[in-house]
XYZ file of C-alpha atoms in Angstrom:
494
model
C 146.673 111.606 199.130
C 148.773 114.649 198.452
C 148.358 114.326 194.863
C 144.592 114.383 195.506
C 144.794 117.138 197.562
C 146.581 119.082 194.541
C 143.800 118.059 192.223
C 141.077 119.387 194.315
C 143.024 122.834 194.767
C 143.599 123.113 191.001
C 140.106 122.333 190.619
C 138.562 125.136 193.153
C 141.051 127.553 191.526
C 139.792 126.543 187.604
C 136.319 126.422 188.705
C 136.138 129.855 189.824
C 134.969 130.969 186.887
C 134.145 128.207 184.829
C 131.560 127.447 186.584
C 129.236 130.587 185.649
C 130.140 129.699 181.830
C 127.647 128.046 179.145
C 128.117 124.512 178.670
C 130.058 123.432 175.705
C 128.202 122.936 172.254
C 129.882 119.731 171.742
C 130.093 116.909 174.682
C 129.146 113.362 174.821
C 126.297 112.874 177.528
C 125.131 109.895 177.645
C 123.207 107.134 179.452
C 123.309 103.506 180.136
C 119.950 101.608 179.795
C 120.717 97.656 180.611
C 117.866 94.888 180.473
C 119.868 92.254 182.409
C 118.312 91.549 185.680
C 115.695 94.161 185.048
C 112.347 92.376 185.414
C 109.562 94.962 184.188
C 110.511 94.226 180.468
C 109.012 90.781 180.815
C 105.966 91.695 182.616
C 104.964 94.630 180.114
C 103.129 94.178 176.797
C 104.234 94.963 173.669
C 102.566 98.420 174.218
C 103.345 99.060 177.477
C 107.317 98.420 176.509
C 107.496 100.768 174.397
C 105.163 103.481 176.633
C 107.839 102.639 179.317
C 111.040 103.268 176.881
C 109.369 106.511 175.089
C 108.969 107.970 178.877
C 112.520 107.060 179.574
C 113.724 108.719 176.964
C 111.547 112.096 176.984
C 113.067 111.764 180.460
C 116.406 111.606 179.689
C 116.435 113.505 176.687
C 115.307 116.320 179.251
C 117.939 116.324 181.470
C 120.362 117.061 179.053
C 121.085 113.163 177.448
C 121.963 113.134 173.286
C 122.999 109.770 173.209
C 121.714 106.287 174.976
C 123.359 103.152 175.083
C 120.815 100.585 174.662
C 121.605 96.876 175.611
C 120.692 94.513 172.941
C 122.792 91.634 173.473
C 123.270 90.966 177.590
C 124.147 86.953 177.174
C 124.312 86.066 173.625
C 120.817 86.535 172.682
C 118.943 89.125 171.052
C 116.415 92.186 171.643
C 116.006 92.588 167.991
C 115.287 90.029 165.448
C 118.218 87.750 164.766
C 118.462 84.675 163.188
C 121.637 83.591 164.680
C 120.272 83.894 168.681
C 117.277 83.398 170.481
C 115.239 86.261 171.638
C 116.149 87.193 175.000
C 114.758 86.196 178.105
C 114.851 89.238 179.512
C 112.274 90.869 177.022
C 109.813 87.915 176.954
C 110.874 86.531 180.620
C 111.516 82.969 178.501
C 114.516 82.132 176.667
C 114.028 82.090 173.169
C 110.163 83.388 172.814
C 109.997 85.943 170.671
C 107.086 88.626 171.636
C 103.679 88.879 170.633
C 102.684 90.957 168.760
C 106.022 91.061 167.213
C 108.619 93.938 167.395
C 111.740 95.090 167.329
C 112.849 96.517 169.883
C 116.421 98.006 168.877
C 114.561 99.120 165.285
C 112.096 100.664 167.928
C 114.843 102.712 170.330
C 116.687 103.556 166.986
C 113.711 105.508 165.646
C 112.852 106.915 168.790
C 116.260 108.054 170.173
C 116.376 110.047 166.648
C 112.966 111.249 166.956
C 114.339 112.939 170.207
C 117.524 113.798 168.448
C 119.701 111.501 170.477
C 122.360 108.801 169.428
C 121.745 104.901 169.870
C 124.508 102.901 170.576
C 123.930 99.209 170.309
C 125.387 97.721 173.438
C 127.378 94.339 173.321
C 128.672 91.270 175.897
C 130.903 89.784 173.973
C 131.235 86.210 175.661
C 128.589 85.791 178.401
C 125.705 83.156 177.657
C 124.910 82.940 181.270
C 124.131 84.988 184.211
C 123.540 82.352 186.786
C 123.940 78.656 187.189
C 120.474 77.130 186.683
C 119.772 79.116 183.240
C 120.029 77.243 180.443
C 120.541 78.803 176.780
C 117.720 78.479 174.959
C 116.331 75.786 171.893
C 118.482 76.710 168.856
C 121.217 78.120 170.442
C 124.695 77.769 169.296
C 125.583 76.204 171.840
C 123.848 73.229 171.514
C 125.238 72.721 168.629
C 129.207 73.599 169.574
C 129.019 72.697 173.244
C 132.927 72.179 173.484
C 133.588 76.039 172.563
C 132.016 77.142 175.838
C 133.174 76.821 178.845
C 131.810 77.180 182.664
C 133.221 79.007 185.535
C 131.558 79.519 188.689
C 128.378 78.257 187.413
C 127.746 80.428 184.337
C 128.324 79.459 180.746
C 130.809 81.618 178.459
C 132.147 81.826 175.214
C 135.805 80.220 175.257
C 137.293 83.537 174.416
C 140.486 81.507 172.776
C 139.236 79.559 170.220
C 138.721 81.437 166.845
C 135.498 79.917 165.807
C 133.942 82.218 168.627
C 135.506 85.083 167.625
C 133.926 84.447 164.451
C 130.961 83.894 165.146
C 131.062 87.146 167.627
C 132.042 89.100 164.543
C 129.117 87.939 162.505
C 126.716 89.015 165.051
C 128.203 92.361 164.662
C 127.992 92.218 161.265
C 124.406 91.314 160.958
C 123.426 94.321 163.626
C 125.771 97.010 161.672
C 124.254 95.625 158.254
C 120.616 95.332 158.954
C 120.365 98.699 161.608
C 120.765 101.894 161.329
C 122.928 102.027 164.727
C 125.042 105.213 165.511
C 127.569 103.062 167.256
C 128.521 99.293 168.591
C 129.486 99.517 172.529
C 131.049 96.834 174.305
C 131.280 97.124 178.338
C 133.937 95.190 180.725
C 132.474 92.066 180.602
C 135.663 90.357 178.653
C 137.241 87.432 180.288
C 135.421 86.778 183.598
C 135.905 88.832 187.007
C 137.517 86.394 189.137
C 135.842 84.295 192.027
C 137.440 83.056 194.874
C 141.107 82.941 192.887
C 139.262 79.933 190.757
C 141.231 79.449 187.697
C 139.697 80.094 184.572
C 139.683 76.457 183.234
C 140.514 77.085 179.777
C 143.179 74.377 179.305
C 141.977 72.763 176.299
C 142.321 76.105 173.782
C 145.499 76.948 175.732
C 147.528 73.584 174.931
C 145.531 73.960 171.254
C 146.160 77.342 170.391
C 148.726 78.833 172.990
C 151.787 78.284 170.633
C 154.640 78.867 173.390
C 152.878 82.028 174.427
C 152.805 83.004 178.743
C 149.272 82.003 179.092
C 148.240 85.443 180.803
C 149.560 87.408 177.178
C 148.144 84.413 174.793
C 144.536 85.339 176.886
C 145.205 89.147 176.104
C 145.707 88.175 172.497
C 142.344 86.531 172.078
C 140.878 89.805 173.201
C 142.937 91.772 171.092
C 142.261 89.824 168.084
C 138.588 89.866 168.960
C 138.945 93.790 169.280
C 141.198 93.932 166.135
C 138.413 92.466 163.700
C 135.315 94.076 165.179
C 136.739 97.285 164.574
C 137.726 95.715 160.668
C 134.130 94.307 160.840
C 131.586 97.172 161.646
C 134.383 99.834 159.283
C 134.143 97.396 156.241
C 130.472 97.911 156.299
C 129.547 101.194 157.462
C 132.739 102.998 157.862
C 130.831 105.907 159.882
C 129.569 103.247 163.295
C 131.819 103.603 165.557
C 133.182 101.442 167.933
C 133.252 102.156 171.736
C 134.272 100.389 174.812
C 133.717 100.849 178.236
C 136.193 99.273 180.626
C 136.734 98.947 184.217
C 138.113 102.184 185.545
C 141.583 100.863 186.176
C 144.376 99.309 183.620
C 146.817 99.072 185.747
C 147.983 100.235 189.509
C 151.482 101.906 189.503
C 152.463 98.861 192.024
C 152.324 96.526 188.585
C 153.567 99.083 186.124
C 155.555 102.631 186.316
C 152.726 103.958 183.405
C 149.608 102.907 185.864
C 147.366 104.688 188.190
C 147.996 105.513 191.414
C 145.335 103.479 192.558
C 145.023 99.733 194.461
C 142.095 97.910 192.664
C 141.638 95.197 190.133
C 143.282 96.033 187.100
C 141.582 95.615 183.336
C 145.227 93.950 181.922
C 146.078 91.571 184.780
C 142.494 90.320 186.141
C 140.237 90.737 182.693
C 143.126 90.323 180.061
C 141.817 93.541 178.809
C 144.746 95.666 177.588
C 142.579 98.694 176.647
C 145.448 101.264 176.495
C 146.663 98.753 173.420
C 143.286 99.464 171.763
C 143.303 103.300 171.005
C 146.901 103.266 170.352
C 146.238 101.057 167.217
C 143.277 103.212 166.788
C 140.633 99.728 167.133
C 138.257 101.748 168.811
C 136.569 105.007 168.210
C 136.402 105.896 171.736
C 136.897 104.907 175.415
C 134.711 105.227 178.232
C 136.288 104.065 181.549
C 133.629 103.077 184.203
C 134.947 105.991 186.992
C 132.338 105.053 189.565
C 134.072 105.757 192.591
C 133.747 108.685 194.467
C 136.476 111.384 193.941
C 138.192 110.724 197.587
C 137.783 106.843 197.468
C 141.325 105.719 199.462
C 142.205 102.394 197.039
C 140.343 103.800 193.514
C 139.663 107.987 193.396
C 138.132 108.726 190.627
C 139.253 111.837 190.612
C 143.058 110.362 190.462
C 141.808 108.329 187.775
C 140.453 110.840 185.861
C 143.863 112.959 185.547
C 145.480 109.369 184.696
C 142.683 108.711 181.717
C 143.142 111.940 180.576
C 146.754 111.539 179.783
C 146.061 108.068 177.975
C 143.800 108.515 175.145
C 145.979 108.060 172.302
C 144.018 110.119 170.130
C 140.712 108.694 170.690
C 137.538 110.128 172.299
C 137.191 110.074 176.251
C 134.286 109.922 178.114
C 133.708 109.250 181.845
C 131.559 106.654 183.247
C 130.077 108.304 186.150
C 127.666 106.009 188.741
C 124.427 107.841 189.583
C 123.944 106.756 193.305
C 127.580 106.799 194.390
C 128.242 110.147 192.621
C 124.985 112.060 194.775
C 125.281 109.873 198.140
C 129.085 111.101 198.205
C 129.591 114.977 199.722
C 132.322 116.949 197.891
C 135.447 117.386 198.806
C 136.320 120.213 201.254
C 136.890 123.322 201.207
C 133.137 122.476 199.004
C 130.271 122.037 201.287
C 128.358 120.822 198.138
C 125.662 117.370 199.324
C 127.146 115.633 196.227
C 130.137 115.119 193.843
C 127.956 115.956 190.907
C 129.333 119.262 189.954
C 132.637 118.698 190.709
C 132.651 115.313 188.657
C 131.293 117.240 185.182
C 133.780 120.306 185.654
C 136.496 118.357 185.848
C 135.945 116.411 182.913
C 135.374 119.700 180.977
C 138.935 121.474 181.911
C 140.508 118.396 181.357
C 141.583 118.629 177.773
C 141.338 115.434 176.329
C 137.700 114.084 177.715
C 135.001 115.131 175.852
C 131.798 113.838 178.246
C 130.167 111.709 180.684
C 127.741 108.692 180.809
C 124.990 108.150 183.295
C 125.462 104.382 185.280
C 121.911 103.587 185.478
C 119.916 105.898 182.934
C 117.321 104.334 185.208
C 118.926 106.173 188.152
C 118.190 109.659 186.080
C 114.769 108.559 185.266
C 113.884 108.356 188.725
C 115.535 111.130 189.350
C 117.499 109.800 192.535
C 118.519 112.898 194.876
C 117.350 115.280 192.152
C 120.301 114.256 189.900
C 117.805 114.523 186.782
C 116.638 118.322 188.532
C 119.724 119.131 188.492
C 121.209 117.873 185.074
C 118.455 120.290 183.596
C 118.801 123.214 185.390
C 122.479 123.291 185.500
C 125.406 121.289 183.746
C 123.668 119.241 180.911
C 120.847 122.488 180.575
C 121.511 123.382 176.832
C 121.528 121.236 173.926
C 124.753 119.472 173.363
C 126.126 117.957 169.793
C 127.953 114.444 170.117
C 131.376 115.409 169.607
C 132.523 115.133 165.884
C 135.411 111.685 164.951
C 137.564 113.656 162.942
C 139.888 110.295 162.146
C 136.616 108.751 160.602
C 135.777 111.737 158.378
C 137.087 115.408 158.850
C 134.811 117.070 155.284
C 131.744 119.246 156.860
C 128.863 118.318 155.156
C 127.016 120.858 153.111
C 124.931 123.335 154.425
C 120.893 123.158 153.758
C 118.903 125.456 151.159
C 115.209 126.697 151.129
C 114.784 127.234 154.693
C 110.979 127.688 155.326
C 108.137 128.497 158.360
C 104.763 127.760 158.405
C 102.819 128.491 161.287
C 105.265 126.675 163.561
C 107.041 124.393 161.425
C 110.353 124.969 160.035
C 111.331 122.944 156.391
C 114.362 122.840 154.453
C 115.679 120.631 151.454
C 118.746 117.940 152.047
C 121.603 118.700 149.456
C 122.047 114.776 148.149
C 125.515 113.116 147.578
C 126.846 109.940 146.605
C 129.362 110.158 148.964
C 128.079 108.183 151.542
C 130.561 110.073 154.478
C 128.820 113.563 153.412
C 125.233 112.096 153.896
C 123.346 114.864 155.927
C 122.762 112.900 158.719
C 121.076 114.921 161.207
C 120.001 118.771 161.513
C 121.178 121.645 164.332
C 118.444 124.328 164.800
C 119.410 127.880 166.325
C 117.431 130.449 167.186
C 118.800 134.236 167.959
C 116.704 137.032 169.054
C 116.138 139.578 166.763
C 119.645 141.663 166.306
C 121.973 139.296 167.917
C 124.744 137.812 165.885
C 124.170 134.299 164.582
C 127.156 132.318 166.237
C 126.870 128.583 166.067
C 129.471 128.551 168.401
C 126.804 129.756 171.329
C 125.447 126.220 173.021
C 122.382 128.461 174.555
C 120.887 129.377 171.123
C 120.762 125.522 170.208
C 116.995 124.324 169.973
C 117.491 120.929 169.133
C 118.678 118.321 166.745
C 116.357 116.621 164.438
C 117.295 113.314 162.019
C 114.288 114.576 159.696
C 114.339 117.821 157.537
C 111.553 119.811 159.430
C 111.817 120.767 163.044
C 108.551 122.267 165.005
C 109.375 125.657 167.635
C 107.957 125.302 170.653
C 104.831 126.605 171.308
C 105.699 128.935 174.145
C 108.283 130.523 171.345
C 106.973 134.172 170.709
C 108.989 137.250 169.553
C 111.295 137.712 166.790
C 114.111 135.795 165.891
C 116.620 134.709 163.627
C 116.404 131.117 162.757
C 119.698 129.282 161.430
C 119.434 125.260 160.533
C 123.245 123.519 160.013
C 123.914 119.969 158.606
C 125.703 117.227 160.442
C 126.900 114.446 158.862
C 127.647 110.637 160.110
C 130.799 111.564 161.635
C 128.890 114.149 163.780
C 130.811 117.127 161.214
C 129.217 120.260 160.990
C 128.294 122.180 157.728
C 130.349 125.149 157.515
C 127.445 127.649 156.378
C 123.961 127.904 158.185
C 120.493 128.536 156.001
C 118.671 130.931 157.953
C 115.773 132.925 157.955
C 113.897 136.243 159.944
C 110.828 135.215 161.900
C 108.245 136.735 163.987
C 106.242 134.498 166.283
């Protein structure tokens, strides 16, 4: 508790000012849309599904989001067309029926994220068939065919995470989505081995006596994962070397109690309970970033998440860091004194931005936004997330800027420009940054308030409210999220 109380006096003191500044140019906001367990999907049409999705994501891309993370695989099935699993049940609200009419719906969320100018992370469970005990995988699924690589525990149906054929297969799915999509990222949650129930042991016996080769049988289960880790990673780069890779783990790896390097915390811990030794994963630079499900409120006595976010900080090996915040928990909670502040909002987004190794935050439900729960959405806009922000840049995948654009034009409202092509796959322009500074005002890409908006096409259209003059300035990104060093620009009067 007195460490606490030292964090939330550093923070008041840093604050002080921050918290009149712009927000950064660069951060990672984004915002978790699941489709396990959420009915609606299944008792939409096809057209209503995708009125439903564009709303949520006009909504979200309004309060501040540039990147969603779209689940398209909650229990080995698919919300996109696959033919290596059925169609999920939560789309269709039957196992295995594909929709009708026919669509795709992570094609669908890929083309409209980018309309918007937002990411789309395809979002992953790697060894979850089940949910519950009476459902029942559907016609054609794997494993009817290979019914002695899955195993049950407390009811529900799972991938046996130690035997290599699964692994496999696991890595062709992620193949076939990298290959066939135009994805800006592969995200994988907690979900690895099983939370525990009840202290039942996971009754993997079989692979253990098969595969275990003399190995403790807590470290041969870590293995499995990071093997399974190890070749995604070697997968989705051997294709398109510009997805990355992301993870999102429980918020705690381990309590200090179990190891000197852990948190200060008393909660279930990724390494001991999930076999999940995360920490492992950015130091041999497997994954492109790590975003630790902080859910708790700041002041919570067995898991702060304030605690937790100094800890994180410290651990990220190189590797991009962004905070998993829970919607509900985060405005229910009132800050800490000496703030008389009604939630923990605030203070959760300025400390992740003086901390100096996290670069954002991800909403826990986007759904939670959308409905704009205690004015969280209200105050996203008007506030912390109220300016454009670019996805930070993964300067280990590609560090060249791309080039700049050429023959900048307006007509009436609509601003062109022409690509500069390359061969080099890594330099592809991407995506497009459009400024705007009044009249007289130096152009400095550097200032996150002059950002318009980002656009994956080479035209962008000024709002209609726009009026006055201005200089207009229209940078490159590439895959990596680099910036082009030079801006076209051009003088305009509205």
């Amino acid at each position: 508790m007195k460490r606490l109380i030292t964090y939330t006096i550093l923070y008041f003191l840093a604050t002080a000012v921050s918290i009149l500044a712009e927000n950064p140019k660069r951060e990672f906001r984004g915002a978790w849309m699941h489709v396990i367990g959420q009915s609606q999907y299944a008792n939409m049409t096809t057209e209503q599904t995708q009125q439903y999705l564009c709303s949520q994501l006009d909504k979200l891309r309004n309060a501040g989001v540039n990147a969603i993370i779209f689940q398209v695989r909650p229990q080995a099935d698919a919300l996109y067309k696959s033919n290596l699993e059925p169609w999920s049940r939560y789309l269709t609200g039957t196992a295995g029926k594909a929709p009708n009419p026919m669509w795709d719906p992570l094609n669908f969320m890929i083309d409209e994220c980018h309309k918007r100018g937002m990411e789309l992370h395809a979002w992953l469970n790697p060894y979850r068939v089940t949910s519950s005990a009476k459902q029942v995988p559907a016609e054609g699924h794997i494993y009817h065919k290979y019914p002695k690589r899955f195993i049950r525990y407390d009811g529900k149906l799972y991938f046996d995470p130690g035997q290599p054929e699964n692994r496999e297969f696991i890595n062709k799915v992620v193949a076939d989505i990298v290959t066939r999509y135009n994805v800006d990222a592969i995200h994988m949650d907690d979900y690895f081995y099983p939370y525990p129930v009840n202290k039942k042991p996971f009754p993997d016996n079989a692979s253990y006596a098969k595969y275990g080769k003399g190995m403790k049988l807590e470290d041969w289960r870590r293995e499995n994962v990071n093997q399974l880790i190890k070749e995604l990673n070697a997968t989705i780069k051997s294709i398109k070397p510009w997805v990355r890779f992301g993870i999102s783990p429980f918020g705690v790896w381990r309590n200090k109690s179990s190891d000197p390097r852990g948190s200060d915390t008393n909660a279930l811990e990724n390494y001991d309970a999930l076999y999940a030794d995360v920490l492992l994963w950015t130091e041999q630079g497997w994954v492109d970033y790590m975003l630790p499900q902080l859910y708790w409120e700041l002041d919570h006595p067995k898991a702060s998440s304030e605690v937790l976010a100094y800890w994180w900080d410290k651990n990220t090996n190189g590797r991009h860091m962004y905070y998993g915040q829970a919607v509900e928990w985060t405005m229910n909670a009132s800050d800490i004194a000496p703030s008389n502040n009604p939630t923990q909002l605030d203070h959760k987004i300025a400390l992740t931005r003086q901390l100096e190794n996290v670069q954002g935050n991800c909403w826990w439900p986007g759904y939670s936004v959308t409905k704009n729960y205690k004015g969280v959405a209200d105050s996203l806009a008007n506030n912390r997330q109220s300016t454009v922000a670019l996805v930070p840049a993964y300067s280990w995948i590609d560090s060249i800027a791309p080039e700049g654009v050429t023959h900048l034009k307006l007509d009436e409202q609509k601003l062109t420009w022409r690509k500069v092509l390359t061969s080099d796959l890594m330099q592809v322009q991407r995506a497009f940054v459009v400024y705007a500074f009044p009249k007289g005002a130096k152009v400095d890409l550097e200032n996150s308030t002059a950002i318009l908006g980002v656009t994956y096409t080479n035209s962008y259209t000024l709002p209609s409210h726009m009026k006055g003059e201005y200089t207009i300035a229209v940078t490159a990104l590439d895959a990596a999220n680099n910036e082009s060093n030079t801006a076209a620009t051009l003088e305009i009067k509205l």
